[in-house]
XYZ file of C-alpha atoms in Angstrom:
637
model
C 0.000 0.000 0.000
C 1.758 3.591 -1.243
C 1.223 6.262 1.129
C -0.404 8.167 -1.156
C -3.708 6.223 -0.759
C -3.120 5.561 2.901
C -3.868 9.998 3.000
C -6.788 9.581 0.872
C -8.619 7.239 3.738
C -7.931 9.769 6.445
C -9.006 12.581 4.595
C -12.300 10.602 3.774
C -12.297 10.135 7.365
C -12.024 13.505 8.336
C -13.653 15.201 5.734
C -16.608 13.922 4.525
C -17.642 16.768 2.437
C -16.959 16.024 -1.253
C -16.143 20.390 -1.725
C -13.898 19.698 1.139
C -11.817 16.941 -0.691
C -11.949 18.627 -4.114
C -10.129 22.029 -2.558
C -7.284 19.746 -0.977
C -6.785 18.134 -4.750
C -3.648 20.039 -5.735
C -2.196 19.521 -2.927
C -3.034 15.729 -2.839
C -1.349 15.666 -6.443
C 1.627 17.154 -5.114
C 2.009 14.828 -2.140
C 0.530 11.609 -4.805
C 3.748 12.339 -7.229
C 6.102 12.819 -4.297
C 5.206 9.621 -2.979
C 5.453 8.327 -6.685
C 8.733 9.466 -6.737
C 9.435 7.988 -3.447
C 8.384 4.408 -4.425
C 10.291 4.560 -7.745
C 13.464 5.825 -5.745
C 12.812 2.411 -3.417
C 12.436 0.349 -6.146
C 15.922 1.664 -7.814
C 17.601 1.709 -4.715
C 16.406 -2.142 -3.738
C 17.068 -3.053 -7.384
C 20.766 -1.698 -7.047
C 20.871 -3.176 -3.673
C 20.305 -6.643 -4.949
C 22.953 -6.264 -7.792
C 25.989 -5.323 -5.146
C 24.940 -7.630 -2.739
C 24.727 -10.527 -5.954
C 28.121 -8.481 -7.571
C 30.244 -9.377 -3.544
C 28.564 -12.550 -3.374
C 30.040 -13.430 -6.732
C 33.492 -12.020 -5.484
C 33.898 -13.461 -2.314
C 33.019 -16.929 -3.782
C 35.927 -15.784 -6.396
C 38.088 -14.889 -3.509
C 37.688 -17.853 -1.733
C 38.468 -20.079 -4.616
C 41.460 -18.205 -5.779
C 42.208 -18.799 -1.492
C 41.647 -22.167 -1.781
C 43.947 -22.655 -4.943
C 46.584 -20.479 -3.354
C 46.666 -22.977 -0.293
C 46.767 -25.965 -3.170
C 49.325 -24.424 -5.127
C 51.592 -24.021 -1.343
C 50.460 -27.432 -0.672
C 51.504 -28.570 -4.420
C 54.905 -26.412 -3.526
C 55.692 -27.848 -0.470
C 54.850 -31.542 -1.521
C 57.323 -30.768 -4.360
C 59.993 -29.220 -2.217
C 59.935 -32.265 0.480
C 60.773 -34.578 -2.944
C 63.523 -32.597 -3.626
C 64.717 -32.485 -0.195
C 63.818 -36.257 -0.368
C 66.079 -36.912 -3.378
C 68.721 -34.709 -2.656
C 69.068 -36.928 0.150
C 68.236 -40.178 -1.214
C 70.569 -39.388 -3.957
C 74.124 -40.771 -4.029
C 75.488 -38.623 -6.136
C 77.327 -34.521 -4.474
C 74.598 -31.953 -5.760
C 75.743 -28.158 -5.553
C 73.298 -25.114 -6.451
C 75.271 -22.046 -6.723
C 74.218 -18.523 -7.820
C 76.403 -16.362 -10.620
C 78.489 -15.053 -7.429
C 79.500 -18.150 -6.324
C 77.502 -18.567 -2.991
C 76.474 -21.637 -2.203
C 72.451 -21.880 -2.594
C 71.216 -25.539 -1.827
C 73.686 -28.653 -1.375
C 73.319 -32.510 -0.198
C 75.248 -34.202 2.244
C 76.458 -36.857 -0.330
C 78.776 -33.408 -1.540
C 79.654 -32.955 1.902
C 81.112 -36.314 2.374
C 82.542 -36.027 -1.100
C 84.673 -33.332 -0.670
C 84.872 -33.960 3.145
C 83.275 -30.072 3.798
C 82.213 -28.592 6.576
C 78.521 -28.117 7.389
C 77.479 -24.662 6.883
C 77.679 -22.210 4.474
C 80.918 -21.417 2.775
C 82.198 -18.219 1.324
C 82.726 -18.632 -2.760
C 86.387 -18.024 -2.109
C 86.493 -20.860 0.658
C 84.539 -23.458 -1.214
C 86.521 -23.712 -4.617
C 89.802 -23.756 -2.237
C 89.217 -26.721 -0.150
C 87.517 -28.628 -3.539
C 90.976 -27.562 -5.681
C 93.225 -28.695 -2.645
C 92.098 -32.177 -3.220
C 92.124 -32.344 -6.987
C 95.552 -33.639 -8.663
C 95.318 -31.622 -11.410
C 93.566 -27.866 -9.782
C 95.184 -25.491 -12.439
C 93.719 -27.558 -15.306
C 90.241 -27.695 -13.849
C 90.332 -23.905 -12.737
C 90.534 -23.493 -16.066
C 88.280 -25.460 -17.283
C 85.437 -23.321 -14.605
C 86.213 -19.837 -15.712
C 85.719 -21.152 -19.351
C 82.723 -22.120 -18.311
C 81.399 -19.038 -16.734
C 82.255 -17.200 -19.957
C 80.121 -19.159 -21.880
C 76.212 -18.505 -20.889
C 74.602 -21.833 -21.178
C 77.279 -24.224 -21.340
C 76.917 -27.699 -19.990
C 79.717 -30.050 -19.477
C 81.005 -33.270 -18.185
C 84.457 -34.934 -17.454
C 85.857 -36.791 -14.887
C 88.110 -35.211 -11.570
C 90.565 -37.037 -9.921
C 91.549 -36.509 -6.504
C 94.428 -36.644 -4.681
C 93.347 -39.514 -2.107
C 93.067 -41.937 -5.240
C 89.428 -41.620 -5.632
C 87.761 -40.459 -9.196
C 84.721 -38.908 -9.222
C 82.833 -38.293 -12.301
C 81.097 -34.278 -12.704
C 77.964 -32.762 -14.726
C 77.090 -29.321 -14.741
C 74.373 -27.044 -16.578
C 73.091 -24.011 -16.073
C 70.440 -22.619 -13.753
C 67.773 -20.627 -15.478
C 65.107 -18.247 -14.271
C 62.630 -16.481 -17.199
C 65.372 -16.621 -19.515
C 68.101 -15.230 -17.637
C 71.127 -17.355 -16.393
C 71.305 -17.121 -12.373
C 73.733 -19.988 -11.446
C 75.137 -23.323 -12.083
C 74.016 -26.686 -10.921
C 77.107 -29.331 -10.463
C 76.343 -33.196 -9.820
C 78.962 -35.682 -8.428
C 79.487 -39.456 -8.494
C 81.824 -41.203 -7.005
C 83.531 -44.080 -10.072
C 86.813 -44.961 -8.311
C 85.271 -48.647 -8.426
C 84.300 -48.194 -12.134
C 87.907 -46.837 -12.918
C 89.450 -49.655 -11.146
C 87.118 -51.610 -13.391
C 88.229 -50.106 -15.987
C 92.374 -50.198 -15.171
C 91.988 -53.802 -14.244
C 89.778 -54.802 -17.804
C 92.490 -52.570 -19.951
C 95.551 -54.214 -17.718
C 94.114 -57.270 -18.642
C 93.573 -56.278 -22.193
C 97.366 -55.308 -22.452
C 99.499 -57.844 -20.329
C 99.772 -61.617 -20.527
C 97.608 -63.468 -17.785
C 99.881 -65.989 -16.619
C 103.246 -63.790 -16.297
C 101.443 -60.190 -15.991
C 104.305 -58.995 -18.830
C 102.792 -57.165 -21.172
C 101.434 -58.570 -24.200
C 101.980 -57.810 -27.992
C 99.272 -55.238 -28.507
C 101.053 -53.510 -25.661
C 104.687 -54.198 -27.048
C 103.645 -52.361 -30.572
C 102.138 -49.498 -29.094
C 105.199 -48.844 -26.882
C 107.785 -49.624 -29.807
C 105.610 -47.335 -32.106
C 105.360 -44.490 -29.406
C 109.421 -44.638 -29.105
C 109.945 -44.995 -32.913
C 108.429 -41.744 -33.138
C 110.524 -40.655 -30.095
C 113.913 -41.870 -31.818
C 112.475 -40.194 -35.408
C 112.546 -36.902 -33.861
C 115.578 -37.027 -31.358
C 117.559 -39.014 -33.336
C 118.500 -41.672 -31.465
C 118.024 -45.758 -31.570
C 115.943 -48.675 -30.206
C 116.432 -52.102 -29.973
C 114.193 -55.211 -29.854
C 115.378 -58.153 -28.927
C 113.278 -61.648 -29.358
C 113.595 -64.478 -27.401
C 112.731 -67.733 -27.497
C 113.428 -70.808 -24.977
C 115.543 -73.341 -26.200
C 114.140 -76.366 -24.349
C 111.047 -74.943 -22.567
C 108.899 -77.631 -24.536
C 111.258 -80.545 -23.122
C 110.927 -79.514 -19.701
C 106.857 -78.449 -19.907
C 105.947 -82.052 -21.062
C 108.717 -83.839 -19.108
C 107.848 -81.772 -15.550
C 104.146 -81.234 -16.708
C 102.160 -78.137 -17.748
C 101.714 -76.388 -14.040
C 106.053 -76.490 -13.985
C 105.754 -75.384 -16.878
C 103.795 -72.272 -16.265
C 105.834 -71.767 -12.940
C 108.659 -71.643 -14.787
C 107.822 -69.043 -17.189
C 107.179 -66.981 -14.472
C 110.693 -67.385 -13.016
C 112.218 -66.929 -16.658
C 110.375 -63.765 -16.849
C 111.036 -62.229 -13.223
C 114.947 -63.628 -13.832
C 114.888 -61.518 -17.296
C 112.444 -58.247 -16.049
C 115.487 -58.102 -13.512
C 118.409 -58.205 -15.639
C 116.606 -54.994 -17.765
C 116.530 -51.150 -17.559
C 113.847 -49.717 -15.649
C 113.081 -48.145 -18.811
C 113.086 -51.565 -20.700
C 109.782 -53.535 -21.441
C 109.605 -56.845 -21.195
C 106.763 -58.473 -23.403
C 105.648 -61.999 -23.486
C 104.182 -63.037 -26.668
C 103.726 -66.417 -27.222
C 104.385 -69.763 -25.283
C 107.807 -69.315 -24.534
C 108.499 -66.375 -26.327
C 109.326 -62.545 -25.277
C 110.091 -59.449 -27.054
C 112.277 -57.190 -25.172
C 112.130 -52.792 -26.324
C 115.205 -51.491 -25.542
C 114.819 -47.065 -25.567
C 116.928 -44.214 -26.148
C 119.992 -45.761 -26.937
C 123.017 -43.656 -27.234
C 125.292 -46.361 -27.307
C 125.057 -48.759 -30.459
C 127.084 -51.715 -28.203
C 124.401 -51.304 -25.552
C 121.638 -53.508 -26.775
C 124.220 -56.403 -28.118
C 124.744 -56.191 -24.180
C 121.853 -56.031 -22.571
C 121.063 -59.566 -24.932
C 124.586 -61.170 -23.338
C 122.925 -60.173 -20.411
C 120.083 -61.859 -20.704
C 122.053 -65.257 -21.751
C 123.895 -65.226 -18.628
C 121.591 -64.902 -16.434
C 119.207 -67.604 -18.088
C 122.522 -69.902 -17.424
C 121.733 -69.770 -13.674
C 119.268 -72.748 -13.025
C 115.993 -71.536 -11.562
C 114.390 -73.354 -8.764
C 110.497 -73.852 -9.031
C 108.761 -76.290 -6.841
C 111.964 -77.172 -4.967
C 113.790 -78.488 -8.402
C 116.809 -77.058 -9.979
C 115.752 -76.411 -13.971
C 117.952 -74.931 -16.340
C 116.767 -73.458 -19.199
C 118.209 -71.834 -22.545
C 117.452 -69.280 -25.177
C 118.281 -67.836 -28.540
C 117.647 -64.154 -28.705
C 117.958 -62.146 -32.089
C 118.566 -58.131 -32.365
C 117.064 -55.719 -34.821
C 117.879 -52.342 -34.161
C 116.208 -48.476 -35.313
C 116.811 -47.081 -38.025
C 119.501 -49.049 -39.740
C 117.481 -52.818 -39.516
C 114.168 -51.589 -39.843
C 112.119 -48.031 -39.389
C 109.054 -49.394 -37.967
C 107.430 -51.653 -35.575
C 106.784 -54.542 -37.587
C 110.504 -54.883 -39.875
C 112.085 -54.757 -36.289
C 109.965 -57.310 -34.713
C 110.109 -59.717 -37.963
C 113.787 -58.818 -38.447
C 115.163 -59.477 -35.249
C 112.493 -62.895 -34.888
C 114.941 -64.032 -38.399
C 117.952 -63.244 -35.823
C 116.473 -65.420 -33.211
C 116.100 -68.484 -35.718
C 119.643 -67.772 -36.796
C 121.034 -67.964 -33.468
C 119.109 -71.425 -33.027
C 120.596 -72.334 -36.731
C 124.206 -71.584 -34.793
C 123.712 -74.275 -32.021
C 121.015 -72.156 -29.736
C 121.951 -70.469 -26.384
C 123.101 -67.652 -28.171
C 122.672 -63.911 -29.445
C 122.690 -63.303 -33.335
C 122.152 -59.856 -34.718
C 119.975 -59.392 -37.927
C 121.619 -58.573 -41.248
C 120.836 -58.453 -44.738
C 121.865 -61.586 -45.481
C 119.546 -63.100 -42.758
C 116.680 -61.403 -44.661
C 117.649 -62.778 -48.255
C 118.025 -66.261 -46.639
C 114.664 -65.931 -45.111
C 113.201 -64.796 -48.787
C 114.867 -67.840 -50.174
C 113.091 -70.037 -47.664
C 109.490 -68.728 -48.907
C 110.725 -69.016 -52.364
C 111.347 -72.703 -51.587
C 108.051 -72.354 -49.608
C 106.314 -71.495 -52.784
C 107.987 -73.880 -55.141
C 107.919 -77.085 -52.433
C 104.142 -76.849 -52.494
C 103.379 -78.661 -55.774
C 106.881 -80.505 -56.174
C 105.420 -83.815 -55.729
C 102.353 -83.230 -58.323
C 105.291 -82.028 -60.686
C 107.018 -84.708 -59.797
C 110.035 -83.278 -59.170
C 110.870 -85.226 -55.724
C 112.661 -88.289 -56.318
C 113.880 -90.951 -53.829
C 117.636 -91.916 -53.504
C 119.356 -94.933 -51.682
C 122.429 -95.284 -49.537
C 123.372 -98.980 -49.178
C 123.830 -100.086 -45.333
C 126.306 -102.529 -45.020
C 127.593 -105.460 -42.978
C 131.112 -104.335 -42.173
C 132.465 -107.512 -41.646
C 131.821 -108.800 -45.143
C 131.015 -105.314 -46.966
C 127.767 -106.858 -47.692
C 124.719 -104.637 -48.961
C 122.018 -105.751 -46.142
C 119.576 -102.614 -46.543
C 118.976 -98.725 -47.563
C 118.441 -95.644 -46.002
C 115.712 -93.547 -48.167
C 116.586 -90.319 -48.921
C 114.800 -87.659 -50.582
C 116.051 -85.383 -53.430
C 114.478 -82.175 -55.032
C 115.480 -81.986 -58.532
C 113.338 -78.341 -59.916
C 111.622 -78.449 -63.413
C 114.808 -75.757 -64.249
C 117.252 -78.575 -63.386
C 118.310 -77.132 -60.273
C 119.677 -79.444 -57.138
C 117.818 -78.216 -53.890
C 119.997 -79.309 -50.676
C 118.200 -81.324 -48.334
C 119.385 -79.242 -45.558
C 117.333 -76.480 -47.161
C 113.965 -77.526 -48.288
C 113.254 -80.044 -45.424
C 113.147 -77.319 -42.987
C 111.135 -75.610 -44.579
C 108.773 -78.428 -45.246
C 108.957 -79.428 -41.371
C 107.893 -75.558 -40.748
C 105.243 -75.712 -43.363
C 103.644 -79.013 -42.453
C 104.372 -80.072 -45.824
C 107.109 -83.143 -44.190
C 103.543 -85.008 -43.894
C 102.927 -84.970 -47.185
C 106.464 -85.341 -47.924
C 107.047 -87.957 -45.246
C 104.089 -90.110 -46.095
C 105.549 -89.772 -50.121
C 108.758 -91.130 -49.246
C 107.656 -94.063 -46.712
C 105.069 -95.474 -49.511
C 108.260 -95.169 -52.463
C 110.294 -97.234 -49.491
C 107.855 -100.129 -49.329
C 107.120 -100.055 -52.971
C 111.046 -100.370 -53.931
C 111.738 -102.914 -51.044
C 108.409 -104.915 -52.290
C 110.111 -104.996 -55.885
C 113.417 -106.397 -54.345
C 113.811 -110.657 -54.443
C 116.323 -110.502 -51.558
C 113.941 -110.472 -49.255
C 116.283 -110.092 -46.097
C 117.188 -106.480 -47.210
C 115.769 -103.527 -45.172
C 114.990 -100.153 -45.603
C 115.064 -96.950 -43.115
C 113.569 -93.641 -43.571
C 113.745 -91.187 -41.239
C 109.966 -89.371 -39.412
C 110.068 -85.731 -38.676
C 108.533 -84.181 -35.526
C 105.541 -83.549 -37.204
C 104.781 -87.331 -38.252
C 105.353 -88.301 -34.959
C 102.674 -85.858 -33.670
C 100.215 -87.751 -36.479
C 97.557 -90.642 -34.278
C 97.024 -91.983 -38.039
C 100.623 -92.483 -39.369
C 100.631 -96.060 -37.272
C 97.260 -97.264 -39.206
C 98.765 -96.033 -42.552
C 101.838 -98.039 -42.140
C 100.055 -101.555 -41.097
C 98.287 -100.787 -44.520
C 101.280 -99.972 -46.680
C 102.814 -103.006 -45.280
C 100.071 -105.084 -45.529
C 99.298 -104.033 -48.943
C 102.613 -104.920 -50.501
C 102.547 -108.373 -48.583
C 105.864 -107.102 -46.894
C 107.321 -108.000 -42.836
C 107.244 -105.497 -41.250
C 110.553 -105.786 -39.412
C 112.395 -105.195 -42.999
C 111.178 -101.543 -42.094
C 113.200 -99.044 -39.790
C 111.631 -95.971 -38.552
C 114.489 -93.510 -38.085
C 114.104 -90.855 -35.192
C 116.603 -88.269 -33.596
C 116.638 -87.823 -29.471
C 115.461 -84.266 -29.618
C 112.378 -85.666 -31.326
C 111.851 -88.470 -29.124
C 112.588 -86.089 -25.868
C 110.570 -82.937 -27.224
C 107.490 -84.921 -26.234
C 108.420 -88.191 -24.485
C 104.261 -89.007 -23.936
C 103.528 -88.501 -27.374
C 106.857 -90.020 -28.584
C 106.244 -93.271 -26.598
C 102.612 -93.702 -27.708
C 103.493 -93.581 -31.452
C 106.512 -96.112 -31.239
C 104.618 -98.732 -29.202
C 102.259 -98.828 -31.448
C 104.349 -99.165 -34.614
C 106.661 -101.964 -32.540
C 103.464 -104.141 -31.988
C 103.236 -104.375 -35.789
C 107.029 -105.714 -35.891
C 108.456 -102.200 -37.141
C 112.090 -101.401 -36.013
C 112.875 -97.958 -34.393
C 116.447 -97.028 -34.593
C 117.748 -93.541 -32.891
C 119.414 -91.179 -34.980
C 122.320 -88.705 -34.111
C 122.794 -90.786 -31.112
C 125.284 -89.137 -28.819
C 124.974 -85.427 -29.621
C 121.305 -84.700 -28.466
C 120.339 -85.418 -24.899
C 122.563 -85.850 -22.355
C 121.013 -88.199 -19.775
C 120.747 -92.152 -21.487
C 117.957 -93.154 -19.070
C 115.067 -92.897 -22.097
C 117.004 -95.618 -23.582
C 115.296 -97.781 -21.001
C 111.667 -96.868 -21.490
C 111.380 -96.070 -25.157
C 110.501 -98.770 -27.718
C 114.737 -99.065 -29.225
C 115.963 -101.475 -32.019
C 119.242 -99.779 -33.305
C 121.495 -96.747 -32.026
C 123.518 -94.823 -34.887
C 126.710 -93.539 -34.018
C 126.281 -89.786 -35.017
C 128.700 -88.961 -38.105
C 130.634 -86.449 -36.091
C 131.938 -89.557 -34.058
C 133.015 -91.452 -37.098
C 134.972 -88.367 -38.739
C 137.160 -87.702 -36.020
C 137.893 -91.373 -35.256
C 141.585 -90.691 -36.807
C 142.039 -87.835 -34.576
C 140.605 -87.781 -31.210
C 140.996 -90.110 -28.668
C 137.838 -88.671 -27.028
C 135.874 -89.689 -30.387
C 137.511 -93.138 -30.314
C 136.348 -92.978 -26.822
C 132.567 -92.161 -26.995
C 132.025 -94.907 -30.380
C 133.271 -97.265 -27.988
C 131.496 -96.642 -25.590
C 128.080 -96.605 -27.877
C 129.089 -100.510 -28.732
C 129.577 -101.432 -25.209
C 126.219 -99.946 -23.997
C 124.451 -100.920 -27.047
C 125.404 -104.145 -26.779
C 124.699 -104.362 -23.130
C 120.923 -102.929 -23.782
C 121.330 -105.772 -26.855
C 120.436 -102.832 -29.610
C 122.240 -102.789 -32.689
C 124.848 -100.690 -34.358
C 125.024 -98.454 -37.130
C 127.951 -96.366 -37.562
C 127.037 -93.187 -40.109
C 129.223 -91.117 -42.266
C 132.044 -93.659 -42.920
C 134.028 -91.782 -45.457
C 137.837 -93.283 -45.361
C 139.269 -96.780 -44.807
C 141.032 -96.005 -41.556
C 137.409 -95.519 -40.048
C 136.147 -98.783 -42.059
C 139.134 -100.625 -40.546
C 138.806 -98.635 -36.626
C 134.884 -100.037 -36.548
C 135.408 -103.597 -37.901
C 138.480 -103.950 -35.299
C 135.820 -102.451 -32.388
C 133.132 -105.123 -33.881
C 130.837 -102.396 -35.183
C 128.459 -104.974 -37.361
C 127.052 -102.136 -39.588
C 128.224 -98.899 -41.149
C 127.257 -96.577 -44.001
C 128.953 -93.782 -45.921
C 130.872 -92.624 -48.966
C 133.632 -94.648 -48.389
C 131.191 -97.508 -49.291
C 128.572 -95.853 -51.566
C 127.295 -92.463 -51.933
C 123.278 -92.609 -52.282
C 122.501 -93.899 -55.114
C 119.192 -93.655 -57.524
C 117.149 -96.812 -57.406
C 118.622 -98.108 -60.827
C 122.107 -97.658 -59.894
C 121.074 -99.585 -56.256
C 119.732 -102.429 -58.464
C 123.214 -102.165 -60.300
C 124.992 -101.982 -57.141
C 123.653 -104.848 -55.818
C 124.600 -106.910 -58.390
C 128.641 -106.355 -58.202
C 130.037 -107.480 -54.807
C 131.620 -104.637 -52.642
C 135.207 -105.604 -52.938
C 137.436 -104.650 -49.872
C 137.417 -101.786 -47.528
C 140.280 -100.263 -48.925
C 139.038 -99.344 -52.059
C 136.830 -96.789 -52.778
C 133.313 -97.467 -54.137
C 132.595 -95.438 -57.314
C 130.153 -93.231 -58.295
């Protein structure tokens, strides 16, 4: 209800008169528009009233959301700070937070304990001194750090190593803020167990297992780095091979853990005769390489190898025993045998096999001539390997005979290399190389079948043949069953075959040795020992190896005229053959006054070119035929 019409019922009231009323209308209009204007200044007022009171209700809902995402976002914050803390902590790597200054900002105790710092914060100036007091190397990483602050967002990793042994590997980046650079964040790790990994995989990579030398690989990257040395300082370097003379003897004899014990000794006894400068190398079985730097003196290496023989002549004593051992060493020397790694190591290995060509235990120093006798071994390499199919091996004979009658009671097989060009190659030269090759298998099997096949042919069936085995036919578990079926094949006995060995052969491998003769005496096949007298020096394998026939070694036989000593030693080859009951054969008979010394000892068998040179198989057949007339006259031919 307005208050306008609220006036109109009191003046009804009060004035009844209609005239009354109707004077008073004006004046009611007046007061009617005023309170008009009154309810239509309410109604704006309540109106505006509602939309401020709706306008704050609106805001402080906004202001209590944004209040309640504020505490979120702290909450978020702090949940997000405690895993940091938590990781820092957890962490086991050093973390370090500092601004551009310097300052320290946040750290973990795994840095503390790193670097062994004190808790608390540190002054710039303090902190990078006590971390560069324990580095080895603090002038090269100082550098390294103001590089680093010169170049705005550089990262960079490496490795520091400290002075207590440890290593510890580093990572740093930069710490940004909108854009702006504002410090450095550094991470450390502790690898000292990783880099003694490491030293221990490439030690083991670069030194020989059983001896802890070093090994090849090693060797040529030393004897390149001081090649390079010598080039530009003009001085020289020596290598020096060596190789154990009768390390295989004594590692099959002794068996393999002596053996290996022994190589040890050999190398402490030679590591101690050297330079400290000197490397010692081992690079095979029993072989070592020795680098010998700066040398000012040309004499000095030469030596340093006589060195190195003499004390090797000292026996060594491993496992309680006394063993001697031996070795051939060959020299090459920079620049004027060879200007890099590989010519010095292959030229003085040619020096080495000379000095074992000159009666082993010994130093020989490489020369040209070594080299073009090497070159004309691999020519004979190259030109042995289809000799047979070109049939230019042939097989010779060299009648044995009965001294007392200067009967013809068997052959030694020989082999001769006659090439397509009509050149003679020695024996002594291509067998070697056919016993390095492997081809004496081939060769050796050639020359046993031509044996039976010629003794087969003969009708004097109480003559004999002997060939001679190489090392390398002995080492063959077949060669035994091969033989049976040669022999059986041509119908022939097999005791008119003799298997011809030397003692180095039959000692180099005594297990091996002994195997392979057993089993070729159980088919009836003589073994007779070559060279007897100038290879082993103890006689007590005479006892346990498989023995038919001793020959007296030709060196015996030539001085027979001259030394008493010579005289000696053949007589005393009869008297212990004949007490082991083995038979004689006295080699290289090549005057009468031998002929006649062996009959008067009662040698029973002899051969040489006093009684026949070897002879082709025709001129054996021809030989045969004419009786040998007396000792005192030369045989022809």
């Amino acid at each position: 209800m307005s208050y306008h019409r609220l006036l109109q019922r009191q003046l009804r009231r009060h004035l009844p008169d209609a005239s009354q009323q109707a004077a008073l209308a004006p004046l009611l209009a007046a007061i009617s528009q005023v309170y008009a204007q009154s309810d239509y200044d309410r109604e704006l007022l309540e109106r505006s009233l509602d939309i401020t009171s709706q306008e704050l209700i609106e805001r402080y809902e906004l202001a209590q959301h944004s209040l309640q995402e504020l505490e979120r976002s702290q909450a978020d914050l702090q949940h997000s700070l405690s895993i940091l803390h938590a990781t820092l902590e957890a962490t086991g790597e050093g973390v370090l937070v500092v601004d551009t200054r310097g300052h320290m900002r946040q750290h973990n105790p795994q840095l503390l304990q790193l670097f062994q710092l004190p808790g608390g914060q540190l002054t710039p100036q303090k902190l990078l001194s006590h971390i560069l007091r324990q580095l080895r190397h603090p002038a090269r990483h100082l550098r390294h750090l103001r590089e680093l602050w010169d170049q705005a967002g550089a990262s960079s990793a490496g490795e520091l190593s400290l002075r207590d042994g440890r290593h510890l590997a580093f990572h740093t980046q930069p710490h940004v803020l909108d854009g702006e650079e504002i410090g450095r964040v550094w991470s450390f790790r502790d690898i000292s167990s990783q880099h003694q990994n490491e030293l221990l995989i490439r030690h083991q990579a670069e030194h020989d297992g059983l001896t802890g030398l070093a090994n090849r690989g090693l060797f040529n990257q030393r004897l390149q780095a001081a090649l390079e040395r010598a080039e530009q300082r003009q001085w020289q370097v020596g290598v020096l091979f060596i190789d154990l003379d009768n390390f295989k003897l004594i590692n099959d004899s002794a068996g393999h853990h002596t053996g290996d014990k022994l190589l040890c000794a050999v190398a402490e006894r030679l590591q101690g005769a050297l330079r400290e400068d000197d490397l010692l190398a081992r690079v095979g079985g029993d072989e070592f390489l020795v680098l010998i730097d700066c040398l000012d003196d040309p004499d000095l290496a030469q030596r340093v190898a006589q060195r190195l023989l003499d004390v090797l002549r000292q026996p060594l004593l491993v496992d309680g025993k006394r063993l001697w051992v031996h070795a051939s060493l060959g020299l090459a020397q920079y620049p004027e045998d060879g200007r890099s790694a590989s010519e010095l190591i292959s030229r003085a290995d040619m020096a080495m096999y000379h000095a074992k060509s000159r009666g082993r235990n010994n130093a020989q120093a490489f020369s040209p001539v070594l080299e073009q006798q090497v070159l004309r071994r691999v020519d004979l390499q190259s030109q042995l390997q289809g000799a047979l199919l070109r049939n230019e091996i042939s097989m010779v004979l060299q009648p044995k005979i009965s001294l007392a009658d200067s009967r013809i009671v068997g052959a030694e097989a020989l082999m001769r290399w006659t090439t397509a060009s009509g050149q003679h190659v020695s024996p002594m030269d291509f067998i070697p190389v056919a016993e390095q090759t492997g081809l004496i298998v081939e060769l050796g099997d050639w020359i046993l079948q031509q044996a039976l096949e010629w003794l087969a042919s003969q009708d004097d069936r109480q003559l004999s043949v002997a060939v001679n085995l190489s090392a390398r036919q002995l080492e063959d578990p077949q060669l035994p069953q091969r033989l049976l079926s040669w022999l059986s094949l041509r119908n022939l006995e097999p005791q008119r075959l003799e298997l011809e060995v030397t003692e180095s052969m039959l000692m180099s491998n005594r297990e091996q040795a002994s195997h392979f003769l057993e089993q070729v005496r159980n088919f009836g096949v003589r073994v007779a020992v070559d060279d007897f007298g100038t290879g082993y020096s103890s006689l007590n394998y005479l006892r346990w190896l498989p023995i038919d026939v001793l020959k007296i070694d030709r060196s015996f036989i030539h001085d027979l005229n001259r030394a008493d000593d010579a005289r000696a030693i053949a007589r005393s080859i009869m008297n212990l053959a004949e007490n082991l009951r083995l038979q004689v054969v006295a080699e290289g008979i090549e005057d009468p006054e031998a002929a006649a010394f062996l009959i008067d000892m009662g040698c029973p068998l002899g051969q040489g070119f006093w009684y026949s040179p070897p002879l082709s198989i025709a001129a054996f057949a021809e030989r045969l035929s004419i009786p040998i007339p007396s000792i005192m006259r030369p045989a022809a031919g």
